[in-house]
Amino acid sequence: MSTTVQTGLQITPALEKLGLKKVNEGTSTGKHFFGSGPMIDSYSPVTGELIASVSTTTSEDYQKVMEAATSAFLTWRKMPAPKRGEIVRQYGDRLRAYKEELGMLVSFEMGKSLQEGLGEVQEMIDICDFAVGLSRQLYGLTMHSERPGHRMYEQWHPIGVIGIISAFNFPVAVWSWNSALAWVCGDVCVWKGSEKTPLCAIACQNIWNEVAEENNLPEGISCIVSGDYKVGEMMTKDARVPLVSATGSSRMGRIVGAAVAERFGRSLLELGGNNAIIVSEHADLKLAIPAIVFGAVGTAGQRCTTTRRLIIHESVYEDLKGKLVSAYSQLRIGNPLDKNNHVGPLIDTAAVGLYEKAIKEAVEQGGKVLVEGGVLSGEGFESGCYVKPCIVEVSGTHLPIVQHETFAPVLYIMKYKNLEDAVAQQNGVAQGLSSSIMTLNMREAEYFLSAEGSDCGIANVNIGTSGAEIGGAFGGEKETGGGRESGSDSWKAYMRRQTNTINYSTNLPLAQGIKFDF
């Protein structure tokens, strides 16, 4: 894979430290990844500048990647899990050394605030720490056999090459959620990052290369491929990839899930969200306001856990509405590398078009704009990707535009009369990722968390819908895909379960009491 990095960029020192130096077209920037196809351009939504051109993966390149990965698996799976954990520990330490530079790259290439970019790298570090501990805890179970002189237990084994497809909005963290766990489980990884943020993937690979070379590890434990959906199709249709973990839209997930299932592979899908916060009459509004605002405008509304719907009890509706309008008036929009700004740009002008379309449709469907949206222009906004966070008052979740996930800072607010109605509105969408209720009433909180309550994979009380911790399993139900990444027992997705029975007696009792006369 080759890159041609532009000079004169404000983050050039960070790029160079990450191994993304200006190179002549056709030369390699490192090992463990291949690309000889057409170049794709990475433009920063922050300034509109061309950061770099990156070569893409051809079918021939992909075969080389898979040969390297499948060969490396044969060695890597034999290394004891705690020793694999030691490698992951070293990678986490190397991420600590590169945290500032990688965080800047995430911010500049994707457009999220520098604080969020640094926070995303911290998530990578945290999941490495989690995986190191996990490497000594890949527990099975021991069962009592019904047959005398027999012992039963189950254990877990690595499954092989893990295909990882990630989205632009978290260009490094979601990959690490998968790769760190997969590595300690004994698997190897082939990663297709978003074609909108290819440099982030190359930077992570370059950091891995340092650790791999210092430990004399075989090439192929970590590989990247680059390009559009056609490169992803190579993995989803490849029987050598037993698990494909895909993060993105529900539309993409349907395609990936069907392709992988057709060959009896496994898919781990973490897809779209249409997340709601219920604000009860018993809510502490001082807690609610920052939770709502961060959930709705963080990452410019480009999180799968972004708060898109706000369901407010009628008794506090007008009060909360006024406080929200006031809070939005204080938001600072601009270059995300400036720590004084709260909201950066959308990823590209296509996303801006979808943002404008959503607001237009909301108004056509009877919505009332409370906080005016719009595209910003002029000095500092030359990229054309900066938009104003918008609030639209609607009659309910049933509206077609409210049913749709718009990846932009558009918040729909509506009223409710009783908690059952609020939960019905919360659950009344196709997606089921994250949800929250703001209440100080114990009965309301417990109802929301019960089987009658939220149908989402994540249900919170008195915090917002975004900001999940790595220690818990992350993912959702319905059109969110049902997959779980990161913490808890998500590691089991990357391994195969094996049940073992050992006969240490001098007899061979057969199942169902069957006997032979010999």
Coordinates of C-alpha atoms in Angstrom, one line a residue:
M1 CA 0.0 0.0 0.0
S2 CA 1.4 3.4 -0.9
T3 CA 0.5 6.9 0.3
T4 CA 1.3 10.3 -1.0
V5 CA 1.0 12.7 1.9
Q6 CA 0.4 16.4 1.3
T7 CA 2.8 18.9 2.8
G8 CA 1.9 22.2 4.5
L9 CA -0.8 20.6 6.7
Q10 CA -1.1 21.7 10.3
I11 CA -0.7 18.2 11.6
T12 CA 2.3 17.2 9.4
P13 CA 4.5 16.6 12.5
A14 CA 2.0 14.2 13.9
L15 CA 1.7 12.4 10.5
E16 CA 5.4 12.0 10.3
K17 CA 5.7 10.6 13.8
L18 CA 3.0 8.0 12.9
G19 CA 5.0 6.8 9.9
L20 CA 2.9 8.7 7.4
K21 CA 5.8 10.6 5.8
K22 CA 5.6 11.9 2.3
V23 CA 6.6 9.1 -0.1
N24 CA 6.9 8.6 -3.8
E25 CA 3.9 6.9 -5.4
G26 CA 4.4 3.1 -5.4
T27 CA 6.6 2.7 -2.4
S28 CA 5.5 0.9 0.7
T29 CA 4.8 2.6 4.0
G30 CA 5.2 -0.6 6.0
K31 CA 4.6 -4.3 6.3
H32 CA 1.6 -6.5 6.9
F33 CA -0.7 -4.7 4.4
F34 CA -0.8 -4.7 0.7
G35 CA -2.3 -2.3 -2.0
S36 CA -1.5 -1.9 -5.6
G37 CA -4.9 -0.7 -6.8
P38 CA -6.2 2.8 -7.7
M39 CA -5.5 5.6 -5.2
I40 CA -8.3 7.0 -3.0
D41 CA -8.0 10.5 -1.6
S42 CA -8.5 11.4 2.1
Y43 CA -9.8 14.9 2.5
S44 CA -10.1 16.6 5.9
P45 CA -13.6 17.8 6.7
V46 CA -11.9 20.3 9.0
T47 CA -10.2 22.4 6.3
G48 CA -11.2 20.6 3.1
E49 CA -7.5 19.9 2.4
L50 CA -6.3 16.8 0.7
I51 CA -4.3 14.9 3.4
A52 CA -3.1 12.0 1.4
S53 CA -3.8 9.6 -1.4
V54 CA -3.8 5.9 -0.5
S55 CA -3.6 2.9 -2.8
T56 CA -6.4 0.4 -2.6
T57 CA -6.4 -3.4 -2.3
T58 CA -6.9 -5.5 -5.5
S59 CA -8.1 -9.1 -5.5
E60 CA -4.5 -10.2 -6.0
D61 CA -3.4 -8.1 -3.0
Y62 CA -6.2 -9.6 -0.9
Q63 CA -5.0 -13.1 -1.6
K64 CA -1.6 -12.1 -0.3
V65 CA -3.1 -10.7 2.8
M66 CA -5.1 -13.9 3.4
E67 CA -2.0 -16.0 2.8
A68 CA -0.1 -14.0 5.4
A69 CA -3.0 -14.1 7.9
T70 CA -3.7 -17.8 7.6
S71 CA 0.0 -18.6 7.9
A72 CA 0.4 -16.4 10.9
F73 CA -2.6 -18.0 12.6
L74 CA -0.9 -21.4 12.7
T75 CA 1.9 -19.9 14.8
W76 CA -0.1 -17.4 16.8
R77 CA -2.7 -19.9 18.1
K78 CA 0.1 -22.0 19.7
M79 CA 1.4 -19.1 21.8
P80 CA 0.0 -19.3 25.3
A81 CA -2.8 -16.8 25.9
P82 CA -0.9 -14.9 28.6
K83 CA 2.0 -14.4 26.3
R84 CA -0.4 -13.1 23.6
G85 CA -1.7 -10.8 26.3
E86 CA 1.9 -9.6 26.8
I87 CA 2.1 -8.6 23.1
V88 CA -1.2 -6.7 23.5
R89 CA 0.1 -5.0 26.6
Q90 CA 3.1 -3.7 24.6
Y91 CA 0.7 -2.4 21.9
G92 CA -1.3 -0.6 24.5
D93 CA 1.9 1.0 25.9
R94 CA 2.9 2.0 22.4
L95 CA -0.5 3.6 21.9
R96 CA 0.2 5.6 25.1
A97 CA 3.4 7.0 23.5
Y98 CA 1.5 7.9 20.3
K99 CA -1.7 9.1 21.9
E100 CA -1.4 12.8 21.1
E101 CA -0.5 12.2 17.5
L102 CA -3.0 9.5 16.8
G103 CA -5.7 11.6 18.5
M104 CA -4.9 14.6 16.3
L105 CA -5.1 12.4 13.2
V106 CA -8.5 11.0 14.2
S107 CA -9.7 14.6 14.8
F108 CA -8.3 15.9 11.5
E109 CA -9.3 13.1 9.2
M110 CA -12.7 12.3 10.7
G111 CA -13.7 15.8 12.1
K112 CA -14.5 15.0 15.8
S113 CA -13.2 17.3 18.5
L114 CA -9.6 16.8 19.6
Q115 CA -10.9 15.8 23.1
E116 CA -13.0 13.1 21.5
G117 CA -10.1 12.0 19.3
L118 CA -7.8 11.7 22.3
G119 CA -10.6 9.9 24.1
E120 CA -11.0 7.4 21.3
V121 CA -7.3 6.5 21.5
Q122 CA -7.7 6.2 25.3
E123 CA -10.5 3.6 24.6
M124 CA -7.9 1.7 22.6
I125 CA -5.5 1.8 25.5
D126 CA -8.3 0.7 27.9
I127 CA -9.4 -2.2 25.8
C128 CA -5.8 -3.4 25.5
D129 CA -5.6 -3.3 29.4
F130 CA -8.9 -5.2 29.5
A131 CA -7.6 -7.8 27.0
V132 CA -4.4 -8.3 29.0
G133 CA -6.4 -9.4 32.0
L134 CA -8.7 -11.4 29.9
S135 CA -5.7 -13.4 28.5
R136 CA -5.6 -15.2 31.9
Q137 CA -9.4 -15.6 32.2
L138 CA -10.6 -17.5 29.0
Y139 CA -12.5 -19.8 31.3
G140 CA -14.4 -22.9 30.4
L141 CA -16.7 -25.0 32.6
T142 CA -16.5 -28.4 34.3
M143 CA -19.6 -30.6 34.4
H144 CA -20.4 -33.8 36.2
S145 CA -20.9 -36.8 33.9
E146 CA -23.8 -39.2 34.3
R147 CA -21.4 -42.1 33.5
P148 CA -19.1 -43.5 36.3
G149 CA -15.4 -42.9 35.8
H150 CA -15.9 -40.0 33.3
R151 CA -15.1 -36.4 33.5
M152 CA -16.7 -33.6 31.3
Y153 CA -15.6 -30.1 30.6
E154 CA -15.7 -27.4 28.0
Q155 CA -12.9 -25.2 26.6
W156 CA -12.5 -22.5 24.1
H157 CA -10.2 -22.4 21.1
P158 CA -9.3 -19.7 18.6
I159 CA -11.2 -19.8 15.3
G160 CA -8.8 -18.2 12.8
V161 CA -8.9 -15.1 10.7
I162 CA -11.2 -12.4 12.0
G163 CA -12.5 -9.9 9.4
I164 CA -13.2 -6.4 10.8
I165 CA -15.1 -3.8 8.9
S166 CA -15.3 -0.5 10.7
A167 CA -17.0 2.9 10.0
F168 CA -15.6 6.4 9.7
N169 CA -17.1 7.8 12.9
F170 CA -14.9 5.7 15.2
P171 CA -12.0 5.1 12.9
V172 CA -9.7 3.4 15.4
A173 CA -11.5 2.5 18.6
V174 CA -14.0 0.0 17.2
W175 CA -11.2 -1.9 15.4
S176 CA -9.3 -2.2 18.7
W177 CA -12.5 -3.5 20.5
N178 CA -12.3 -6.4 18.1
S179 CA -8.6 -6.8 17.5
A180 CA -7.4 -6.7 21.1
L181 CA -9.9 -9.4 22.2
A182 CA -9.3 -11.5 19.0
W183 CA -5.5 -11.4 19.5
V184 CA -5.6 -12.7 23.1
C185 CA -8.1 -15.3 22.0
G186 CA -5.5 -16.6 19.5
D187 CA -7.0 -15.2 16.3
V188 CA -5.4 -12.9 13.7
C189 CA -7.2 -9.9 12.1
V190 CA -7.7 -8.5 8.7
W191 CA -9.2 -4.9 8.9
K192 CA -11.0 -3.0 6.3
G193 CA -11.3 0.5 7.7
S194 CA -13.5 3.2 6.2
E195 CA -12.4 4.5 2.9
K196 CA -13.2 8.0 4.4
T197 CA -10.5 7.6 7.1
P198 CA -7.8 5.3 5.6
L199 CA -4.9 7.1 7.2
C200 CA -6.1 6.2 10.7
A201 CA -6.0 2.5 9.8
I202 CA -2.5 2.8 8.4
A203 CA -1.3 4.7 11.5
C204 CA -2.6 1.9 13.7
Q205 CA -0.9 -0.7 11.5
N206 CA 2.4 1.2 11.7
I207 CA 2.3 1.2 15.4
W208 CA 1.5 -2.6 15.5
N209 CA 4.5 -3.1 13.1
E210 CA 6.9 -1.7 15.7
V211 CA 5.6 -4.2 18.4
A212 CA 5.5 -7.1 15.9
E213 CA 9.1 -6.5 14.7
E214 CA 10.5 -6.1 18.2
N215 CA 9.0 -9.4 19.2
N216 CA 9.9 -11.2 16.0
L217 CA 6.3 -12.1 15.3
P218 CA 5.2 -13.4 11.9
E219 CA 3.6 -11.1 9.4
G220 CA -0.2 -11.4 9.2
I221 CA -1.3 -11.3 12.8
S222 CA -2.6 -7.8 12.0
C223 CA -3.3 -6.8 8.4
I224 CA -5.2 -4.0 6.7
V225 CA -7.0 -3.8 3.4
S226 CA -8.3 -0.6 1.8
G227 CA -11.0 0.4 -0.6
D228 CA -14.8 0.5 -1.0
Y229 CA -17.5 -2.1 -0.4
K230 CA -16.0 -4.4 -3.0
V231 CA -13.0 -5.0 -0.7
G232 CA -15.4 -5.8 2.1
E233 CA -17.2 -8.3 -0.1
M234 CA -14.0 -10.2 -0.5
M235 CA -14.0 -10.9 3.2
T236 CA -17.7 -11.6 3.6
K237 CA -17.6 -14.2 0.8
D238 CA -14.3 -15.8 1.9
A239 CA -14.7 -19.1 3.8
R240 CA -11.2 -18.6 5.3
V241 CA -12.8 -15.9 7.4
P242 CA -14.9 -17.6 10.0
L243 CA -16.1 -14.4 11.7
V244 CA -16.8 -11.0 10.1
S245 CA -17.4 -8.2 12.6
A246 CA -19.0 -5.3 10.8
T247 CA -19.9 -1.9 12.2
G248 CA -22.0 0.5 10.1
S249 CA -25.5 1.0 8.8
S250 CA -28.4 -1.4 9.1
R251 CA -28.5 -1.5 5.2
M252 CA -24.8 -2.6 5.2
G253 CA -25.4 -5.1 7.9
R254 CA -28.2 -6.9 6.0
I255 CA -25.8 -7.4 3.1
V256 CA -22.9 -8.6 5.2
G257 CA -25.1 -10.9 7.4
A258 CA -26.7 -12.6 4.4
A259 CA -23.4 -13.1 2.6
V260 CA -21.7 -14.6 5.7
A261 CA -24.6 -16.8 6.6
E262 CA -24.8 -18.2 3.1
R263 CA -21.4 -19.8 3.7
F264 CA -22.3 -20.8 7.3
G265 CA -19.9 -18.2 8.7
R266 CA -20.5 -16.0 11.7
S267 CA -21.2 -12.3 11.7
L268 CA -21.0 -9.9 14.6
L269 CA -23.1 -6.9 13.6
E270 CA -23.1 -3.5 15.4
L271 CA -25.4 -1.3 13.3
G272 CA -27.5 1.7 13.4
G273 CA -29.1 3.4 16.4
N274 CA -32.1 5.7 16.8
N275 CA -31.7 6.5 20.4
A276 CA -34.0 8.2 22.8
I277 CA -33.9 9.8 26.2
I278 CA -37.0 9.9 28.3
V279 CA -37.2 12.9 30.6
S280 CA -39.6 12.2 33.5
E281 CA -41.5 14.7 35.6
H282 CA -39.2 13.4 38.4
A283 CA -36.0 14.2 36.5
D284 CA -33.2 16.4 37.8
L285 CA -33.0 18.8 34.9
K286 CA -29.5 19.9 35.9
L287 CA -28.4 16.4 35.1
A288 CA -30.6 16.1 32.0
I289 CA -29.4 19.1 30.1
P290 CA -25.7 18.2 29.7
A291 CA -26.6 14.5 29.0
I292 CA -29.0 15.6 26.2
V293 CA -26.7 18.2 24.7
F294 CA -23.6 16.0 24.6
G295 CA -25.7 13.0 23.4
A296 CA -27.2 15.0 20.6
V297 CA -24.2 17.1 19.3
G298 CA -21.2 15.1 20.3
T299 CA -19.2 14.0 17.2
A300 CA -21.6 16.3 15.3
G301 CA -24.3 13.7 15.7
Q302 CA -22.3 11.0 14.0
R303 CA -22.3 8.4 16.7
C304 CA -24.4 5.2 16.5
T305 CA -25.3 6.1 20.2
T306 CA -26.2 9.8 19.4
T307 CA -29.4 11.0 21.0
R308 CA -31.9 11.5 18.2
R309 CA -35.2 11.6 20.1
L310 CA -36.1 13.3 23.3
I311 CA -39.4 12.2 24.9
I312 CA -40.4 14.6 27.6
H313 CA -43.2 14.5 30.2
E314 CA -45.8 17.1 29.4
S315 CA -45.5 18.7 32.9
V316 CA -41.8 19.7 32.3
Y317 CA -41.9 20.0 28.6
E318 CA -41.9 23.8 28.2
D319 CA -39.4 24.3 31.0
L320 CA -36.9 21.8 29.5
K321 CA -37.5 23.1 25.9
G322 CA -36.5 26.6 27.0
K323 CA -33.4 25.3 28.8
L324 CA -32.4 23.3 25.7
V325 CA -32.8 26.3 23.4
S326 CA -30.6 28.3 25.7
A327 CA -28.0 25.6 25.9
Y328 CA -27.8 25.3 22.1
S329 CA -27.2 29.0 21.8
Q330 CA -24.0 28.6 23.7
L331 CA -22.5 25.9 21.5
R332 CA -19.3 26.8 19.7
I333 CA -18.9 25.3 16.2
G334 CA -15.5 25.3 14.5
N335 CA -12.1 23.6 14.0
P336 CA -12.2 20.6 16.2
L337 CA -8.5 20.9 16.9
D338 CA -9.4 24.1 18.9
K339 CA -10.3 22.8 22.4
N340 CA -12.7 25.8 22.8
N341 CA -15.1 24.4 20.2
H342 CA -17.8 21.9 21.0
V343 CA -18.9 20.8 17.5
G344 CA -16.8 20.0 14.5
P345 CA -17.8 19.2 10.9
L346 CA -19.7 16.4 9.3
I347 CA -17.6 13.9 7.5
D348 CA -18.2 15.2 4.0
T349 CA -20.6 17.2 1.9
A350 CA -22.7 14.2 1.2
A351 CA -23.5 14.0 4.9
V352 CA -24.4 17.7 4.8
G353 CA -26.9 17.0 2.1
L354 CA -28.6 14.2 4.1
Y355 CA -28.7 16.6 7.1
E356 CA -30.5 19.3 5.0
K357 CA -32.8 16.7 3.5
A358 CA -33.8 15.5 7.0
I359 CA -34.7 18.9 8.3
K360 CA -36.7 19.7 5.2
E361 CA -38.7 16.4 5.5
A362 CA -39.3 17.0 9.2
V363 CA -40.9 20.3 8.5
E364 CA -43.0 18.8 5.6
Q365 CA -44.2 16.2 8.0
G366 CA -45.4 18.8 10.5
G367 CA -42.4 19.4 12.6
K368 CA -41.6 22.8 14.0
V369 CA -38.0 24.0 14.1
L370 CA -37.0 25.3 17.5
V371 CA -33.3 25.7 16.9
E372 CA -32.5 26.7 13.4
G373 CA -30.1 24.5 11.4
G374 CA -28.1 25.4 8.4
V375 CA -24.7 25.1 6.7
L376 CA -22.0 27.5 7.8
S377 CA -19.8 29.3 5.4
G378 CA -17.1 31.9 5.4
E379 CA -13.7 32.0 7.1
G380 CA -13.0 28.8 9.0
F381 CA -15.8 26.9 7.3
E382 CA -14.3 26.5 3.8
S383 CA -14.7 22.8 3.7
G384 CA -18.5 23.2 3.5
C385 CA -19.0 20.4 6.1
Y386 CA -19.9 22.5 9.2
V387 CA -23.6 22.6 10.2
K388 CA -25.6 24.0 13.0
P389 CA -27.1 21.6 15.5
C390 CA -30.9 21.7 15.0
I391 CA -33.9 20.9 17.3
V392 CA -37.3 20.0 15.7
E393 CA -40.5 19.7 17.7
V394 CA -42.6 16.8 16.4
S395 CA -45.9 15.1 17.3
G396 CA -44.3 11.7 18.0
T397 CA -42.0 8.8 17.0
H398 CA -44.5 7.6 14.3
L399 CA -43.3 10.2 11.8
P400 CA -41.3 8.7 8.9
I401 CA -38.4 11.0 9.4
V402 CA -38.2 10.2 13.1
Q403 CA -38.1 6.5 12.3
H404 CA -35.0 7.1 10.2
E405 CA -31.4 7.5 11.6
T406 CA -29.9 10.7 10.2
F407 CA -26.2 10.8 10.9
A408 CA -26.1 14.5 11.8
P409 CA -27.0 16.8 14.8
V410 CA -30.7 16.8 14.4
L411 CA -32.7 16.2 17.6
Y412 CA -36.5 15.5 17.6
I413 CA -38.4 16.4 20.7
M414 CA -41.9 15.2 21.7
K415 CA -44.3 15.0 24.7
Y416 CA -45.6 12.0 26.6
K417 CA -48.4 11.6 29.2
N418 CA -47.5 8.5 31.1
L419 CA -44.4 6.2 31.4
E420 CA -46.0 3.3 29.4
D421 CA -46.6 5.8 26.5
A422 CA -43.0 7.0 26.8
V423 CA -41.5 3.5 26.7
A424 CA -43.8 2.6 23.7
Q425 CA -42.4 5.7 21.8
Q426 CA -38.9 4.8 22.9
N427 CA -39.3 1.2 21.6
G428 CA -41.3 2.2 18.5
V429 CA -38.5 2.3 16.0
A430 CA -36.7 -0.4 14.1
Q431 CA -33.3 0.1 15.8
G432 CA -32.5 -1.0 19.3
L433 CA -29.1 0.2 20.4
S434 CA -29.1 2.7 23.3
S435 CA -31.7 4.3 25.5
S436 CA -31.9 6.4 28.7
I437 CA -34.4 7.7 31.3
M438 CA -33.8 10.7 33.4
T439 CA -35.7 10.2 36.7
L440 CA -35.2 10.2 40.5
N441 CA -38.2 7.8 40.9
M442 CA -37.1 4.3 41.7
R443 CA -40.2 2.7 40.3
E444 CA -39.8 4.4 37.0
A445 CA -36.2 3.5 36.7
E446 CA -36.8 -0.2 37.5
Y447 CA -39.7 -0.3 35.1
F448 CA -37.5 1.1 32.3
L449 CA -34.9 -1.5 33.0
S450 CA -37.4 -4.4 33.2
A451 CA -38.5 -6.8 30.5
E452 CA -41.5 -4.5 30.0
G453 CA -39.2 -1.5 29.5
S454 CA -36.5 -0.5 27.0
D455 CA -35.9 -3.1 24.3
C456 CA -32.4 -1.8 23.6
G457 CA -29.1 -3.5 24.2
I458 CA -28.1 -0.5 26.3
A459 CA -30.4 1.1 28.9
N460 CA -29.2 3.8 31.2
V461 CA -30.7 5.8 34.1
N462 CA -29.6 9.4 34.7
I463 CA -26.9 9.4 32.1
G464 CA -27.2 9.9 28.3
T465 CA -27.3 7.4 25.5
S466 CA -23.6 7.8 24.4
G467 CA -20.4 7.3 26.3
A468 CA -20.5 3.5 26.8
E469 CA -17.6 2.0 28.9
I470 CA -15.4 -0.7 27.5
G471 CA -16.1 -3.0 30.4
G472 CA -19.7 -3.7 29.3
A473 CA -20.8 -5.6 26.2
F474 CA -21.6 -3.0 23.5
G475 CA -24.4 -3.5 20.9
G476 CA -28.1 -3.6 20.4
E477 CA -31.2 -5.5 19.2
K478 CA -33.5 -5.5 16.2
E479 CA -32.0 -3.7 13.2
T480 CA -28.9 -2.8 15.3
G481 CA -27.9 -6.4 14.6
G482 CA -27.7 -8.3 17.9
G483 CA -23.9 -8.3 18.1
R484 CA -21.8 -7.5 21.1
E485 CA -18.3 -6.0 21.1
S486 CA -15.8 -5.0 23.8
G487 CA -16.4 -6.0 27.4
S488 CA -18.2 -8.6 29.5
D489 CA -18.1 -12.0 27.8
S490 CA -18.0 -10.6 24.2
W491 CA -14.7 -12.5 23.8
K492 CA -16.7 -15.7 23.3
A493 CA -17.6 -14.5 19.8
Y494 CA -14.0 -14.8 18.7
M495 CA -13.6 -18.4 19.9
R496 CA -15.2 -21.8 19.3
R497 CA -16.6 -23.9 22.1
Q498 CA -15.5 -27.5 22.5
T499 CA -17.1 -30.1 24.9
N500 CA -14.7 -32.8 26.1
T501 CA -15.4 -36.1 27.8
I502 CA -12.6 -38.2 29.3
N503 CA -13.1 -41.8 30.3
Y504 CA -10.6 -42.8 33.0
S505 CA -12.4 -46.0 34.0
T506 CA -11.9 -49.6 32.8
N507 CA -15.4 -49.7 31.3
L508 CA -17.1 -48.2 28.3
P509 CA -20.8 -47.4 29.2
L510 CA -22.6 -46.5 26.0
A511 CA -25.2 -43.8 25.7
Q512 CA -28.9 -44.7 26.3
G513 CA -27.8 -47.9 28.0
I514 CA -27.0 -49.6 24.7
K515 CA -25.1 -52.9 25.1
F516 CA -23.2 -55.2 22.7
D517 CA -22.5 -58.9 23.4
F518 CA -18.8 -58.8 22.6

